[in-house]
Amino acid sequence: MFTQKMIVNAMKVDPKANLEVELRKRIDFIKNMLENTGMKHLVLGISGGVDSLTAGRLCQLAVNELNYEVGVGHEFIAVRLPYGNQLDEDDAQTAIKVIEPTRVVKVDIAAAVIAAEQDVIEALNASGINANNPEKNDFVKGNIKARTRMVIQYTIANQVNGLVVGTDHSAEATMGFYTKFGDGACDLAPLFGLNKRQVRGLAKMLGAPEQLYGKPATADLEELAPQALDEDRLGVTYDELDDFLEGKTVNENTAMRIKNQYVLTEHKRAPIPTPA
Protein backbone atom coordinates (compact mmCIF):
# COMPACT_ATOMS: atom_id res chain seq x y z
CA MET A 1 0.00 0.00 0.00
CA PHE A 2 1.22 3.48 -0.85
CA THR A 3 1.63 5.84 2.09
CA GLN A 4 0.49 9.45 2.03
CA LYS A 5 4.13 10.56 1.93
CA MET A 6 4.84 8.37 -1.10
CA ILE A 7 1.87 9.79 -2.99
CA VAL A 8 2.73 13.37 -2.01
CA ASN A 9 6.29 12.89 -3.26
CA ALA A 10 5.08 11.40 -6.55
CA MET A 11 2.56 14.17 -7.18
CA LYS A 12 5.08 16.95 -6.38
CA VAL A 13 2.63 19.43 -4.86
CA ASP A 14 4.36 22.20 -2.91
CA PRO A 15 2.04 23.35 -0.10
CA LYS A 16 4.02 26.60 0.16
CA ALA A 17 4.02 27.30 -3.57
CA ASN A 18 4.22 30.94 -4.60
CA LEU A 19 1.72 31.25 -7.43
CA GLU A 20 3.67 34.01 -9.16
CA VAL A 21 6.71 31.74 -9.21
CA GLU A 22 4.57 28.84 -10.43
CA LEU A 23 3.13 31.02 -13.19
CA ARG A 24 6.59 31.93 -14.46
CA LYS A 25 7.84 28.36 -14.12
CA ARG A 26 5.00 26.93 -16.20
CA ILE A 27 5.15 29.54 -18.94
CA ASP A 28 8.88 28.88 -19.26
CA PHE A 29 8.22 25.13 -19.32
CA ILE A 30 5.84 25.54 -22.27
CA LYS A 31 8.27 27.83 -24.10
CA ASN A 32 11.10 25.35 -23.60
CA MET A 33 8.96 22.50 -24.92
CA LEU A 34 8.29 24.42 -28.13
CA GLU A 35 11.90 25.46 -28.59
CA ASN A 36 13.30 22.01 -27.79
CA THR A 37 10.96 20.27 -30.23
CA GLY A 38 11.15 22.90 -32.95
CA MET A 39 7.37 23.21 -32.92
CA LYS A 40 5.50 26.50 -33.13
CA HIS A 41 1.92 25.46 -32.39
CA LEU A 42 0.09 24.38 -29.25
CA VAL A 43 -3.32 22.69 -29.38
CA LEU A 44 -5.76 22.34 -26.48
CA GLY A 45 -9.46 21.62 -26.11
CA ILE A 46 -11.30 24.30 -24.13
CA SER A 47 -14.29 22.98 -22.18
CA GLY A 48 -15.41 25.87 -20.00
CA GLY A 49 -13.79 24.45 -16.88
CA VAL A 50 -11.01 26.02 -14.82
CA ASP A 51 -8.33 23.49 -15.84
CA SER A 52 -8.49 24.06 -19.59
CA LEU A 53 -8.89 27.80 -19.05
CA THR A 54 -5.73 27.94 -16.94
CA ALA A 55 -3.68 25.73 -19.24
CA GLY A 56 -4.95 27.63 -22.27
CA ARG A 57 -4.02 31.03 -20.90
CA LEU A 58 -0.56 29.75 -19.96
CA CYS A 59 -0.14 28.55 -23.55
CA GLN A 60 -1.18 31.88 -25.01
CA LEU A 61 1.19 33.79 -22.74
CA ALA A 62 4.00 31.43 -23.76
CA VAL A 63 3.48 31.91 -27.50
CA ASN A 64 3.09 35.67 -27.03
CA GLU A 65 6.49 35.80 -25.32
CA LEU A 66 8.13 33.60 -27.96
CA ASN A 67 6.75 35.75 -30.77
CA TYR A 68 8.28 38.79 -29.08
CA GLU A 69 11.60 37.15 -28.22
CA VAL A 70 12.46 34.96 -31.22
CA GLY A 71 10.08 35.91 -34.02
CA VAL A 72 6.48 35.52 -35.09
CA GLY A 73 4.78 32.30 -36.09
CA HIS A 74 4.06 30.73 -32.72
CA GLU A 75 0.35 30.06 -32.21
CA PHE A 76 -2.03 28.64 -29.65
CA ILE A 77 -5.06 26.92 -31.15
CA ALA A 78 -8.02 26.66 -28.77
CA VAL A 79 -10.31 23.84 -29.85
CA ARG A 80 -13.99 23.71 -28.99
CA LEU A 81 -15.19 20.10 -29.02
CA PRO A 82 -18.87 20.06 -28.02
CA TYR A 83 -21.07 17.01 -28.22
CA GLY A 84 -24.06 18.69 -29.84
CA ASN A 85 -25.35 21.51 -27.66
CA GLN A 86 -23.16 21.95 -24.56
CA LEU A 87 -25.05 22.87 -21.39
CA ASP A 88 -22.34 25.26 -20.20
CA GLU A 89 -21.45 26.73 -23.59
CA ASP A 90 -21.55 30.25 -22.12
CA ASP A 91 -18.74 29.29 -19.75
CA ALA A 92 -16.69 27.94 -22.64
CA GLN A 93 -17.10 31.19 -24.53
CA THR A 94 -16.14 33.20 -21.44
CA ALA A 95 -13.03 31.05 -21.09
CA ILE A 96 -12.11 31.76 -24.72
CA LYS A 97 -12.39 35.49 -24.05
CA VAL A 98 -10.07 35.21 -21.04
CA ILE A 99 -7.53 33.12 -22.93
CA GLU A 100 -7.48 35.29 -26.09
CA PRO A 101 -6.14 32.43 -28.25
CA THR A 102 -4.42 32.95 -31.57
CA ARG A 103 -7.09 30.86 -33.25
CA VAL A 104 -10.29 29.04 -32.31
CA VAL A 105 -11.33 25.85 -34.09
CA LYS A 106 -14.69 24.17 -33.45
CA VAL A 107 -15.49 20.53 -34.21
CA ASP A 108 -18.74 18.89 -33.08
CA ILE A 109 -17.86 15.34 -32.00
CA ALA A 110 -21.45 14.01 -31.93
CA ALA A 111 -21.54 12.29 -35.33
CA ALA A 112 -18.20 10.53 -34.82
CA VAL A 113 -19.09 9.38 -31.30
CA ILE A 114 -22.53 8.07 -32.25
CA ALA A 115 -21.14 6.23 -35.28
CA ALA A 116 -18.40 4.54 -33.24
CA GLU A 117 -20.80 3.60 -30.45
CA GLN A 118 -23.45 2.15 -32.76
CA ASP A 119 -20.99 0.27 -34.97
CA VAL A 120 -19.31 -1.39 -31.98
CA ILE A 121 -22.59 -2.32 -30.27
CA GLU A 122 -23.91 -3.86 -33.49
CA ALA A 123 -20.65 -5.76 -34.06
CA LEU A 124 -20.55 -7.09 -30.50
CA ASN A 125 -24.19 -8.18 -30.55
CA ALA A 126 -23.62 -9.88 -33.90
CA SER A 127 -20.70 -11.81 -32.39
CA GLY A 128 -22.84 -13.06 -29.52
CA ILE A 129 -21.59 -10.55 -26.92
CA ASN A 130 -24.48 -8.74 -25.22
CA ALA A 131 -23.80 -5.00 -25.49
CA ASN A 132 -27.25 -3.74 -24.51
CA ASN A 133 -26.73 -2.57 -20.92
CA PRO A 134 -27.80 1.12 -20.87
CA GLU A 135 -25.66 2.09 -17.87
CA LYS A 136 -22.57 0.34 -19.24
CA ASN A 137 -23.10 1.81 -22.69
CA ASP A 138 -23.45 5.31 -21.25
CA PHE A 139 -20.15 4.95 -19.39
CA VAL A 140 -18.40 3.57 -22.46
CA LYS A 141 -19.86 6.34 -24.61
CA GLY A 142 -18.39 8.89 -22.20
CA ASN A 143 -14.96 7.39 -22.80
CA ILE A 144 -15.56 7.46 -26.55
CA LYS A 145 -16.26 11.19 -26.24
CA ALA A 146 -13.00 11.80 -24.39
CA ARG A 147 -10.97 9.74 -26.85
CA THR A 148 -12.65 11.31 -29.87
CA ARG A 149 -11.75 14.74 -28.55
CA MET A 150 -8.13 13.66 -28.23
CA VAL A 151 -8.10 12.16 -31.74
CA ILE A 152 -9.28 15.50 -33.11
CA GLN A 153 -6.72 17.47 -31.12
CA TYR A 154 -3.92 15.26 -32.39
CA THR A 155 -5.28 15.50 -35.93
CA ILE A 156 -5.09 19.29 -35.70
CA ALA A 157 -1.62 19.09 -34.15
CA ASN A 158 -0.47 16.83 -37.00
CA GLN A 159 -1.79 19.30 -39.56
CA VAL A 160 0.13 22.23 -38.07
CA ASN A 161 3.15 20.35 -36.67
CA GLY A 162 2.17 21.20 -33.11
CA LEU A 163 2.00 19.80 -29.60
CA VAL A 164 -1.15 18.73 -27.75
CA VAL A 165 -1.40 20.23 -24.27
CA GLY A 166 -2.96 18.36 -21.36
CA THR A 167 -4.94 19.77 -18.44
CA ASP A 168 -4.08 17.06 -15.92
CA HIS A 169 -3.05 18.38 -12.50
CA SER A 170 -1.88 16.45 -9.47
CA ALA A 171 -5.30 16.15 -7.82
CA GLU A 172 -6.76 14.44 -10.90
CA ALA A 173 -3.59 12.41 -11.42
CA THR A 174 -3.74 11.07 -7.86
CA MET A 175 -7.23 9.69 -8.40
CA GLY A 176 -6.70 8.68 -12.03
CA PHE A 177 -9.68 10.85 -12.83
CA TYR A 178 -9.34 10.97 -16.58
CA THR A 179 -9.88 8.70 -19.55
CA LYS A 180 -6.87 6.60 -20.49
CA PHE A 181 -5.71 7.66 -23.96
CA GLY A 182 -8.46 10.28 -23.88
CA ASP A 183 -8.03 13.48 -21.87
CA GLY A 184 -5.07 11.74 -20.22
CA ALA A 185 -3.14 11.79 -23.52
CA CYS A 186 -0.95 14.78 -24.32
CA ASP A 187 2.58 15.92 -25.21
CA LEU A 188 3.00 18.16 -22.18
CA ALA A 189 1.11 18.69 -18.92
CA PRO A 190 1.90 22.17 -17.59
CA LEU A 191 -0.46 21.93 -14.60
CA PHE A 192 1.14 18.85 -13.05
CA GLY A 193 2.58 19.57 -9.61
CA LEU A 194 -0.40 21.75 -8.69
CA ASN A 195 -3.46 20.69 -6.74
CA LYS A 196 -6.95 21.92 -7.56
CA ARG A 197 -6.92 24.97 -5.28
CA GLN A 198 -3.61 26.07 -6.76
CA VAL A 199 -5.02 25.75 -10.27
CA ARG A 200 -7.98 27.88 -9.19
CA GLY A 201 -5.54 30.39 -7.71
CA LEU A 202 -3.61 30.61 -10.97
CA ALA A 203 -6.85 31.05 -12.92
CA LYS A 204 -7.84 33.94 -10.69
CA MET A 205 -4.40 35.50 -11.09
CA LEU A 206 -4.72 35.15 -14.87
CA GLY A 207 -7.94 37.16 -14.92
CA ALA A 208 -10.64 34.49 -14.88
CA PRO A 209 -13.98 35.57 -13.41
CA GLU A 210 -15.19 33.84 -10.23
CA GLN A 211 -17.89 32.02 -12.18
CA LEU A 212 -15.07 30.05 -13.81
CA TYR A 213 -12.30 29.76 -11.22
CA GLY A 214 -14.86 28.88 -8.55
CA LYS A 215 -16.98 26.65 -10.78
CA PRO A 216 -17.67 23.14 -9.40
CA ALA A 217 -15.74 20.69 -11.57
CA THR A 218 -17.60 18.25 -13.82
CA ALA A 219 -16.40 15.95 -16.59
CA ASP A 220 -19.92 15.91 -18.12
CA LEU A 221 -19.32 12.78 -20.20
CA GLU A 222 -22.24 10.56 -19.20
CA GLU A 223 -25.71 11.37 -20.49
CA LEU A 224 -27.58 9.50 -17.75
CA ALA A 225 -25.93 11.83 -15.23
CA PRO A 226 -25.42 15.18 -16.99
CA GLN A 227 -23.22 17.73 -15.20
CA ALA A 228 -22.37 15.17 -12.50
CA LEU A 229 -19.86 16.72 -10.10
CA ASP A 230 -16.31 15.37 -9.99
CA GLU A 231 -16.46 15.28 -6.20
CA ASP A 232 -19.50 12.99 -6.27
CA ARG A 233 -17.65 10.63 -8.59
CA LEU A 234 -14.42 10.78 -6.60
CA GLY A 235 -16.03 10.17 -3.23
CA VAL A 236 -13.91 12.93 -1.69
CA THR A 237 -13.95 16.71 -2.00
CA TYR A 238 -11.19 18.58 -3.78
CA ASP A 239 -10.43 20.38 -0.51
CA GLU A 240 -9.85 17.01 1.17
CA LEU A 241 -7.75 15.79 -1.73
CA ASP A 242 -5.74 19.02 -1.83
CA ASP A 243 -5.10 18.83 1.91
CA PHE A 244 -3.89 15.24 1.49
CA LEU A 245 -1.50 16.29 -1.29
CA GLU A 246 -0.18 19.10 0.91
CA GLY A 247 0.74 16.53 3.55
CA LYS A 248 -1.98 17.59 5.96
CA THR A 249 -3.92 15.20 8.17
CA VAL A 250 -7.29 14.22 6.72
CA ASN A 251 -10.10 11.96 7.92
CA GLU A 252 -8.97 8.32 8.05
CA ASN A 253 -11.73 7.16 5.69
CA THR A 254 -10.84 9.93 3.25
CA ALA A 255 -7.16 9.03 3.34
CA MET A 256 -7.96 5.37 2.71
CA ARG A 257 -10.26 6.26 -0.19
CA ILE A 258 -7.48 8.33 -1.81
CA LYS A 259 -4.85 5.64 -1.27
CA ASN A 260 -7.08 2.89 -2.63
CA GLN A 261 -7.97 4.91 -5.71
CA TYR A 262 -4.30 5.70 -6.26
CA VAL A 263 -3.54 1.98 -6.32
CA LEU A 264 -6.49 1.12 -8.57
CA THR A 265 -5.50 3.76 -11.13
CA GLU A 266 -1.74 3.20 -11.10
CA HIS A 267 -2.02 1.67 -14.59
CA LYS A 268 -3.09 5.08 -15.92
CA ARG A 269 0.05 6.81 -14.64
CA ALA A 270 2.56 4.04 -15.34
CA PRO A 271 4.35 3.40 -18.65
CA ILE A 272 2.82 0.66 -20.81
CA PRO A 273 3.88 -2.70 -19.34
CA THR A 274 6.41 -4.73 -21.31
CA PRO A 275 8.10 -8.09 -20.73
CA ALA A 276 11.15 -7.97 -18.46
One Martini backbone bead per residue (centre of mass of N, CA, C, O) as a GRO file, in nm:
protein
  276
    1MET     BB    1   0.097   0.036   0.022
    2PHE     BB    2   0.052   0.357  -0.007
    3THR     BB    3   0.159   0.642   0.118
    4GLN     BB    4   0.123   0.966   0.160
    5LYS     BB    5   0.418   1.042   0.108
    6MET     BB    6   0.447   0.895  -0.164
    7ILE     BB    7   0.227   1.056  -0.313
    8VAL     BB    8   0.333   1.338  -0.266
    9ASN     BB    9   0.606   1.294  -0.410
   10ALA     BB   10   0.482   1.214  -0.690
   11MET     BB   11   0.297   1.490  -0.721
   12LYS     BB   12   0.457   1.762  -0.640
   13VAL     BB   13   0.330   1.929  -0.407
   14ASP     BB   14   0.346   2.267  -0.294
   15PRO     BB   15   0.221   2.417  -0.009
   16LYS     BB   16   0.425   2.691  -0.060
   17ALA     BB   17   0.342   2.804  -0.316
   18ASN     BB   18   0.418   3.046  -0.553
   19LEU     BB   19   0.222   3.161  -0.801
   20GLU     BB   20   0.420   3.342  -0.953
   21VAL     BB   21   0.635   3.125  -0.985
   22GLU     BB   22   0.453   2.915  -1.124
   23LEU     BB   23   0.384   3.080  -1.368
   24ARG     BB   24   0.672   3.112  -1.479
   25LYS     BB   25   0.749   2.813  -1.489
   26ARG     BB   26   0.517   2.726  -1.697
   27ILE     BB   27   0.583   2.909  -1.928
   28ASP     BB   28   0.876   2.811  -1.965
   29PHE     BB   29   0.807   2.519  -2.019
   30ILE     BB   30   0.651   2.567  -2.282
   31LYS     BB   31   0.874   2.713  -2.436
   32ASN     BB   32   1.081   2.481  -2.421
   33MET     BB   33   0.915   2.273  -2.575
   34LEU     BB   34   0.911   2.425  -2.841
   35GLU     BB   35   1.217   2.467  -2.881
   36ASN     BB   36   1.307   2.159  -2.848
   37THR     BB   37   1.104   2.063  -3.098
   38GLY     BB   38   1.037   2.300  -3.320
   39MET     BB   39   0.773   2.410  -3.245
   40LYS     BB   40   0.470   2.651  -3.292
   41HIS     BB   41   0.229   2.471  -3.177
   42LEU     BB   42  -0.074   2.474  -2.981
   43VAL     BB   43  -0.311   2.227  -2.844
   44LEU     BB   44  -0.651   2.284  -2.700
   45GLY     BB   45  -0.917   2.197  -2.518
   46ILE     BB   46  -1.218   2.389  -2.449
   47SER     BB   47  -1.479   2.360  -2.194
   48GLY     BB   48  -1.521   2.573  -1.921
   49GLY     BB   49  -1.304   2.507  -1.732
   50VAL     BB   50  -1.034   2.573  -1.524
   51ASP     BB   51  -0.811   2.398  -1.654
   52SER     BB   52  -0.825   2.488  -1.956
   53LEU     BB   53  -0.801   2.785  -1.901
   54THR     BB   54  -0.522   2.784  -1.765
   55ALA     BB   55  -0.362   2.635  -1.984
   56GLY     BB   56  -0.440   2.828  -2.216
   57ARG     BB   57  -0.317   3.090  -2.102
   58LEU     BB   58  -0.030   2.986  -2.080
   59CYS     BB   59   0.005   2.936  -2.382
   60GLN     BB   60  -0.042   3.226  -2.481
   61LEU     BB   61   0.188   3.355  -2.322
   62ALA     BB   62   0.413   3.188  -2.449
   63VAL     BB   63   0.371   3.274  -2.751
   64ASN     BB   64   0.397   3.574  -2.706
   65GLU     BB   65   0.692   3.568  -2.607
   66LEU     BB   66   0.817   3.425  -2.853
   67ASN     BB   67   0.733   3.637  -3.065
   68TYR     BB   68   0.911   3.858  -2.926
   69GLU     BB   69   1.196   3.702  -2.897
   70VAL     BB   70   1.210   3.505  -3.194
   71GLY     BB   71   0.940   3.532  -3.348
   72VAL     BB   72   0.704   3.470  -3.550
   73GLY     BB   73   0.447   3.181  -3.552
   74HIS     BB   74   0.329   3.143  -3.284
   75GLU     BB   75   0.059   2.919  -3.166
   76PHE     BB   76  -0.275   2.908  -3.027
   77ILE     BB   77  -0.515   2.638  -3.029
   78ALA     BB   78  -0.847   2.654  -2.971
   79VAL     BB   79  -1.072   2.380  -2.890
   80ARG     BB   80  -1.392   2.303  -2.980
   81LEU     BB   81  -1.579   1.995  -2.837
   82PRO     BB   82  -1.875   1.936  -2.881
   83TYR     BB   83  -2.182   1.761  -2.791
   84GLY     BB   84  -2.347   1.943  -2.942
   85ASN     BB   85  -2.519   2.085  -2.689
   86GLN     BB   86  -2.381   2.276  -2.446
   87LEU     BB   87  -2.470   2.363  -2.128
   88ASP     BB   88  -2.176   2.546  -2.083
   89GLU     BB   89  -2.111   2.745  -2.326
   90ASP     BB   90  -2.072   3.019  -2.188
   91ASP     BB   91  -1.814   2.935  -2.037
   92ALA     BB   92  -1.644   2.875  -2.286
   93GLN     BB   93  -1.657   3.164  -2.402
   94THR     BB   94  -1.529   3.302  -2.159
   95ALA     BB   95  -1.262   3.151  -2.171
   96ILE     BB   96  -1.178   3.254  -2.449
   97LYS     BB   97  -1.162   3.553  -2.365
   98VAL     BB   98  -0.937   3.514  -2.156
   99ILE     BB   99  -0.721   3.376  -2.340
  100GLU     BB  100  -0.677   3.480  -2.634
  101PRO     BB  101  -0.644   3.319  -2.891
  102THR     BB  102  -0.521   3.289  -3.197
  103ARG     BB  103  -0.720   3.038  -3.229
  104VAL     BB  104  -1.043   2.894  -3.335
  105VAL     BB  105  -1.173   2.560  -3.313
  106LYS     BB  106  -1.462   2.373  -3.439
  107VAL     BB  107  -1.583   2.042  -3.323
  108ASP     BB  108  -1.830   1.813  -3.364
  109ILE     BB  109  -1.851   1.485  -3.206
  110ALA     BB  110  -2.124   1.332  -3.242
  111ALA     BB  111  -2.106   1.162  -3.504
  112ALA     BB  112  -1.854   0.995  -3.426
  113VAL     BB  113  -1.960   0.873  -3.163
  114ILE     BB  114  -2.219   0.736  -3.264
  115ALA     BB  115  -2.086   0.558  -3.477
  116ALA     BB  116  -1.899   0.399  -3.289
  117GLU     BB  117  -2.108   0.292  -3.094
  118GLN     BB  118  -2.299   0.144  -3.297
  119ASP     BB  119  -2.092  -0.037  -3.439
  120VAL     BB  120  -1.999  -0.193  -3.185
  121ILE     BB  121  -2.267  -0.300  -3.082
  122GLU     BB  122  -2.340  -0.456  -3.339
  123ALA     BB  123  -2.084  -0.636  -3.345
  124LEU     BB  124  -2.117  -0.768  -3.069
  125ASN     BB  125  -2.400  -0.887  -3.105
  126ALA     BB  126  -2.320  -1.056  -3.360
  127SER     BB  127  -2.100  -1.228  -3.177
  128GLY     BB  128  -2.266  -1.271  -2.881
  129ILE     BB  129  -2.232  -0.997  -2.737
  130ASN     BB  130  -2.370  -0.821  -2.483
  131ALA     BB  131  -2.455  -0.456  -2.566
  132ASN     BB  132  -2.742  -0.356  -2.372
  133ASN     BB  133  -2.633  -0.176  -2.139
  134PRO     BB  134  -2.706   0.138  -2.053
  135GLU     BB  135  -2.493   0.208  -1.836
  136LYS     BB  136  -2.245   0.099  -1.982
  137ASN     BB  137  -2.281   0.259  -2.247
  138ASP     BB  138  -2.258   0.540  -2.118
  139PHE     BB  139  -1.971   0.508  -2.015
  140VAL     BB  140  -1.837   0.436  -2.283
  141LYS     BB  141  -1.928   0.692  -2.433
  142GLY     BB  142  -1.763   0.885  -2.260
  143ASN     BB  143  -1.489   0.770  -2.360
  144ILE     BB  144  -1.532   0.831  -2.656
  145LYS     BB  145  -1.539   1.133  -2.626
  146ALA     BB  146  -1.253   1.171  -2.511
  147ARG     BB  147  -1.105   1.027  -2.752
  148THR     BB  148  -1.212   1.201  -2.980
  149ARG     BB  149  -1.093   1.465  -2.885
  150MET     BB  150  -0.798   1.366  -2.908
  151VAL     BB  151  -0.794   1.297  -3.205
  152ILE     BB  152  -0.850   1.586  -3.300
  153GLN     BB  153  -0.610   1.726  -3.169
  154TYR     BB  154  -0.396   1.551  -3.320
  155THR     BB  155  -0.485   1.627  -3.603
  156ILE     BB  156  -0.422   1.923  -3.578
  157ALA     BB  157  -0.125   1.893  -3.492
  158ASN     BB  158  -0.038   1.751  -3.752
  159GLN     BB  159  -0.113   1.984  -3.951
  160VAL     BB  160   0.086   2.206  -3.772
  161ASN     BB  161   0.313   2.099  -3.602
  162GLY     BB  162   0.220   2.016  -3.297
  163LEU     BB  163   0.112   2.038  -2.956
  164VAL     BB  164  -0.042   1.865  -2.699
  165VAL     BB  165  -0.235   1.976  -2.430
  166GLY     BB  166  -0.272   1.929  -2.092
  167THR     BB  167  -0.490   1.931  -1.774
  168ASP     BB  168  -0.334   1.776  -1.575
  169HIS     BB  169  -0.332   1.734  -1.233
  170SER     BB  170  -0.258   1.609  -0.919
  171ALA     BB  171  -0.546   1.543  -0.831
  172GLU     BB  172  -0.626   1.373  -1.077
  173ALA     BB  173  -0.382   1.182  -1.082
  174THR     BB  174  -0.428   1.043  -0.810
  175MET     BB  175  -0.729   0.931  -0.914
  176GLY     BB  176  -0.751   0.883  -1.223
  177PHE     BB  177  -0.935   1.140  -1.350
  178TYR     BB  178  -0.935   0.989  -1.649
  179THR     BB  179  -0.894   0.905  -1.980
  180LYS     BB  180  -0.748   0.666  -2.134
  181PHE     BB  181  -0.640   0.809  -2.420
  182GLY     BB  182  -0.762   1.085  -2.370
  183ASP     BB  183  -0.730   1.334  -2.150
  184GLY     BB  184  -0.446   1.176  -2.077
  185ALA     BB  185  -0.345   1.278  -2.352
  186CYS     BB  186  -0.010   1.411  -2.423
  187ASP     BB  187   0.290   1.622  -2.449
  188LEU     BB  188   0.193   1.821  -2.213
  189ALA     BB  189   0.178   1.912  -1.839
  190PRO     BB  190   0.160   2.222  -1.684
  191LEU     BB  191  -0.018   2.137  -1.406
  192PHE     BB  192   0.174   1.969  -1.282
  193GLY     BB  193   0.209   2.009  -0.920
  194LEU     BB  194  -0.089   2.082  -0.884
  195ASN     BB  195  -0.364   2.162  -0.729
  196LYS     BB  196  -0.677   2.275  -0.738
  197ARG     BB  197  -0.638   2.543  -0.576
  198GLN     BB  198  -0.396   2.636  -0.749
  199VAL     BB  199  -0.543   2.653  -1.016
  200ARG     BB  200  -0.748   2.861  -0.922
  201GLY     BB  201  -0.537   3.074  -0.848
  202LEU     BB  202  -0.424   3.110  -1.133
  203ALA     BB  203  -0.686   3.190  -1.272
  204LYS     BB  204  -0.728   3.447  -1.111
  205MET     BB  205  -0.454   3.578  -1.189
  206LEU     BB  206  -0.539   3.555  -1.513
  207GLY     BB  207  -0.861   3.675  -1.509
  208ALA     BB  208  -1.074   3.506  -1.400
  209PRO     BB  209  -1.378   3.454  -1.320
  210GLU     BB  210  -1.555   3.318  -1.062
  211GLN     BB  211  -1.742   3.135  -1.241
  212LEU     BB  212  -1.472   2.966  -1.311
  213TYR     BB  213  -1.270   2.933  -1.062
  214GLY     BB  214  -1.543   2.835  -0.880
  215LYS     BB  215  -1.627   2.598  -1.042
  216PRO     BB  216  -1.767   2.312  -1.045
  217ALA     BB  217  -1.653   2.009  -1.123
  218THR     BB  218  -1.699   1.855  -1.461
  219ALA     BB  219  -1.701   1.617  -1.716
  220ASP     BB  220  -1.960   1.555  -1.886
  221LEU     BB  221  -2.007   1.242  -2.030
  222GLU     BB  222  -2.276   1.144  -1.904
  223GLU     BB  223  -2.622   1.123  -1.985
  224LEU     BB  224  -2.747   1.001  -1.709
  225ALA     BB  225  -2.531   1.234  -1.570
  226PRO     BB  226  -2.553   1.540  -1.597
  227GLN     BB  227  -2.322   1.737  -1.443
  228ALA     BB  228  -2.149   1.568  -1.278
  229LEU     BB  229  -1.963   1.570  -1.006
  230ASP     BB  230  -1.652   1.495  -0.925
  231GLU     BB  231  -1.688   1.454  -0.614
  232ASP     BB  232  -1.901   1.229  -0.645
  233ARG     BB  233  -1.711   1.033  -0.798
  234LEU     BB  234  -1.465   1.031  -0.593
  235GLY     BB  235  -1.560   1.061  -0.268
  236VAL     BB  236  -1.421   1.345  -0.259
  237THR     BB  237  -1.292   1.638  -0.198
  238TYR     BB  238  -1.077   1.875  -0.305
  239ASP     BB  239  -0.992   1.971  -0.027
  240GLU     BB  240  -0.908   1.693   0.076
  241LEU     BB  241  -0.707   1.629  -0.151
  242ASP     BB  242  -0.527   1.878  -0.113
  243ASP     BB  243  -0.447   1.824   0.175
  244PHE     BB  244  -0.311   1.554   0.123
  245LEU     BB  245  -0.097   1.680  -0.089
  246GLU     BB  246   0.010   1.875   0.162
  247GLY     BB  247   0.036   1.673   0.424
  248LYS     BB  248  -0.223   1.659   0.564
  249THR     BB  249  -0.465   1.586   0.783
  250VAL     BB  250  -0.710   1.336   0.736
  251ASN     BB  251  -0.952   1.149   0.718
  252GLU     BB  252  -0.928   0.814   0.726
  253ASN     BB  253  -1.133   0.748   0.499
  254THR     BB  254  -1.016   0.946   0.295
  255ALA     BB  255  -0.729   0.835   0.281
  256MET     BB  256  -0.814   0.550   0.187
  257ARG     BB  257  -0.955   0.633  -0.071
  258ILE     BB  258  -0.707   0.759  -0.207
  259LYS     BB  259  -0.516   0.516  -0.192
  260ASN     BB  260  -0.694   0.314  -0.345
  261GLN     BB  261  -0.719   0.482  -0.608
  262TYR     BB  262  -0.420   0.493  -0.668
  263VAL     BB  263  -0.388   0.191  -0.713
  264LEU     BB  264  -0.617   0.141  -0.930
  265THR     BB  265  -0.469   0.388  -1.125
  266GLU     BB  266  -0.169   0.319  -1.196
  267HIS     BB  267  -0.199   0.239  -1.502
  268LYS     BB  268  -0.231   0.543  -1.598
  269ARG     BB  269   0.070   0.642  -1.500
  270ALA     BB  270   0.209   0.417  -1.628
  271PRO     BB  271   0.382   0.256  -1.824
  272ILE     BB  272   0.379   0.036  -2.057
  273PRO     BB  273   0.382  -0.283  -2.037
  274THR     BB  274   0.664  -0.512  -2.034
  275PRO     BB  275   0.880  -0.730  -2.075
  276ALA     BB  276   1.175  -0.817  -1.901
   0.00000   0.00000   0.00000
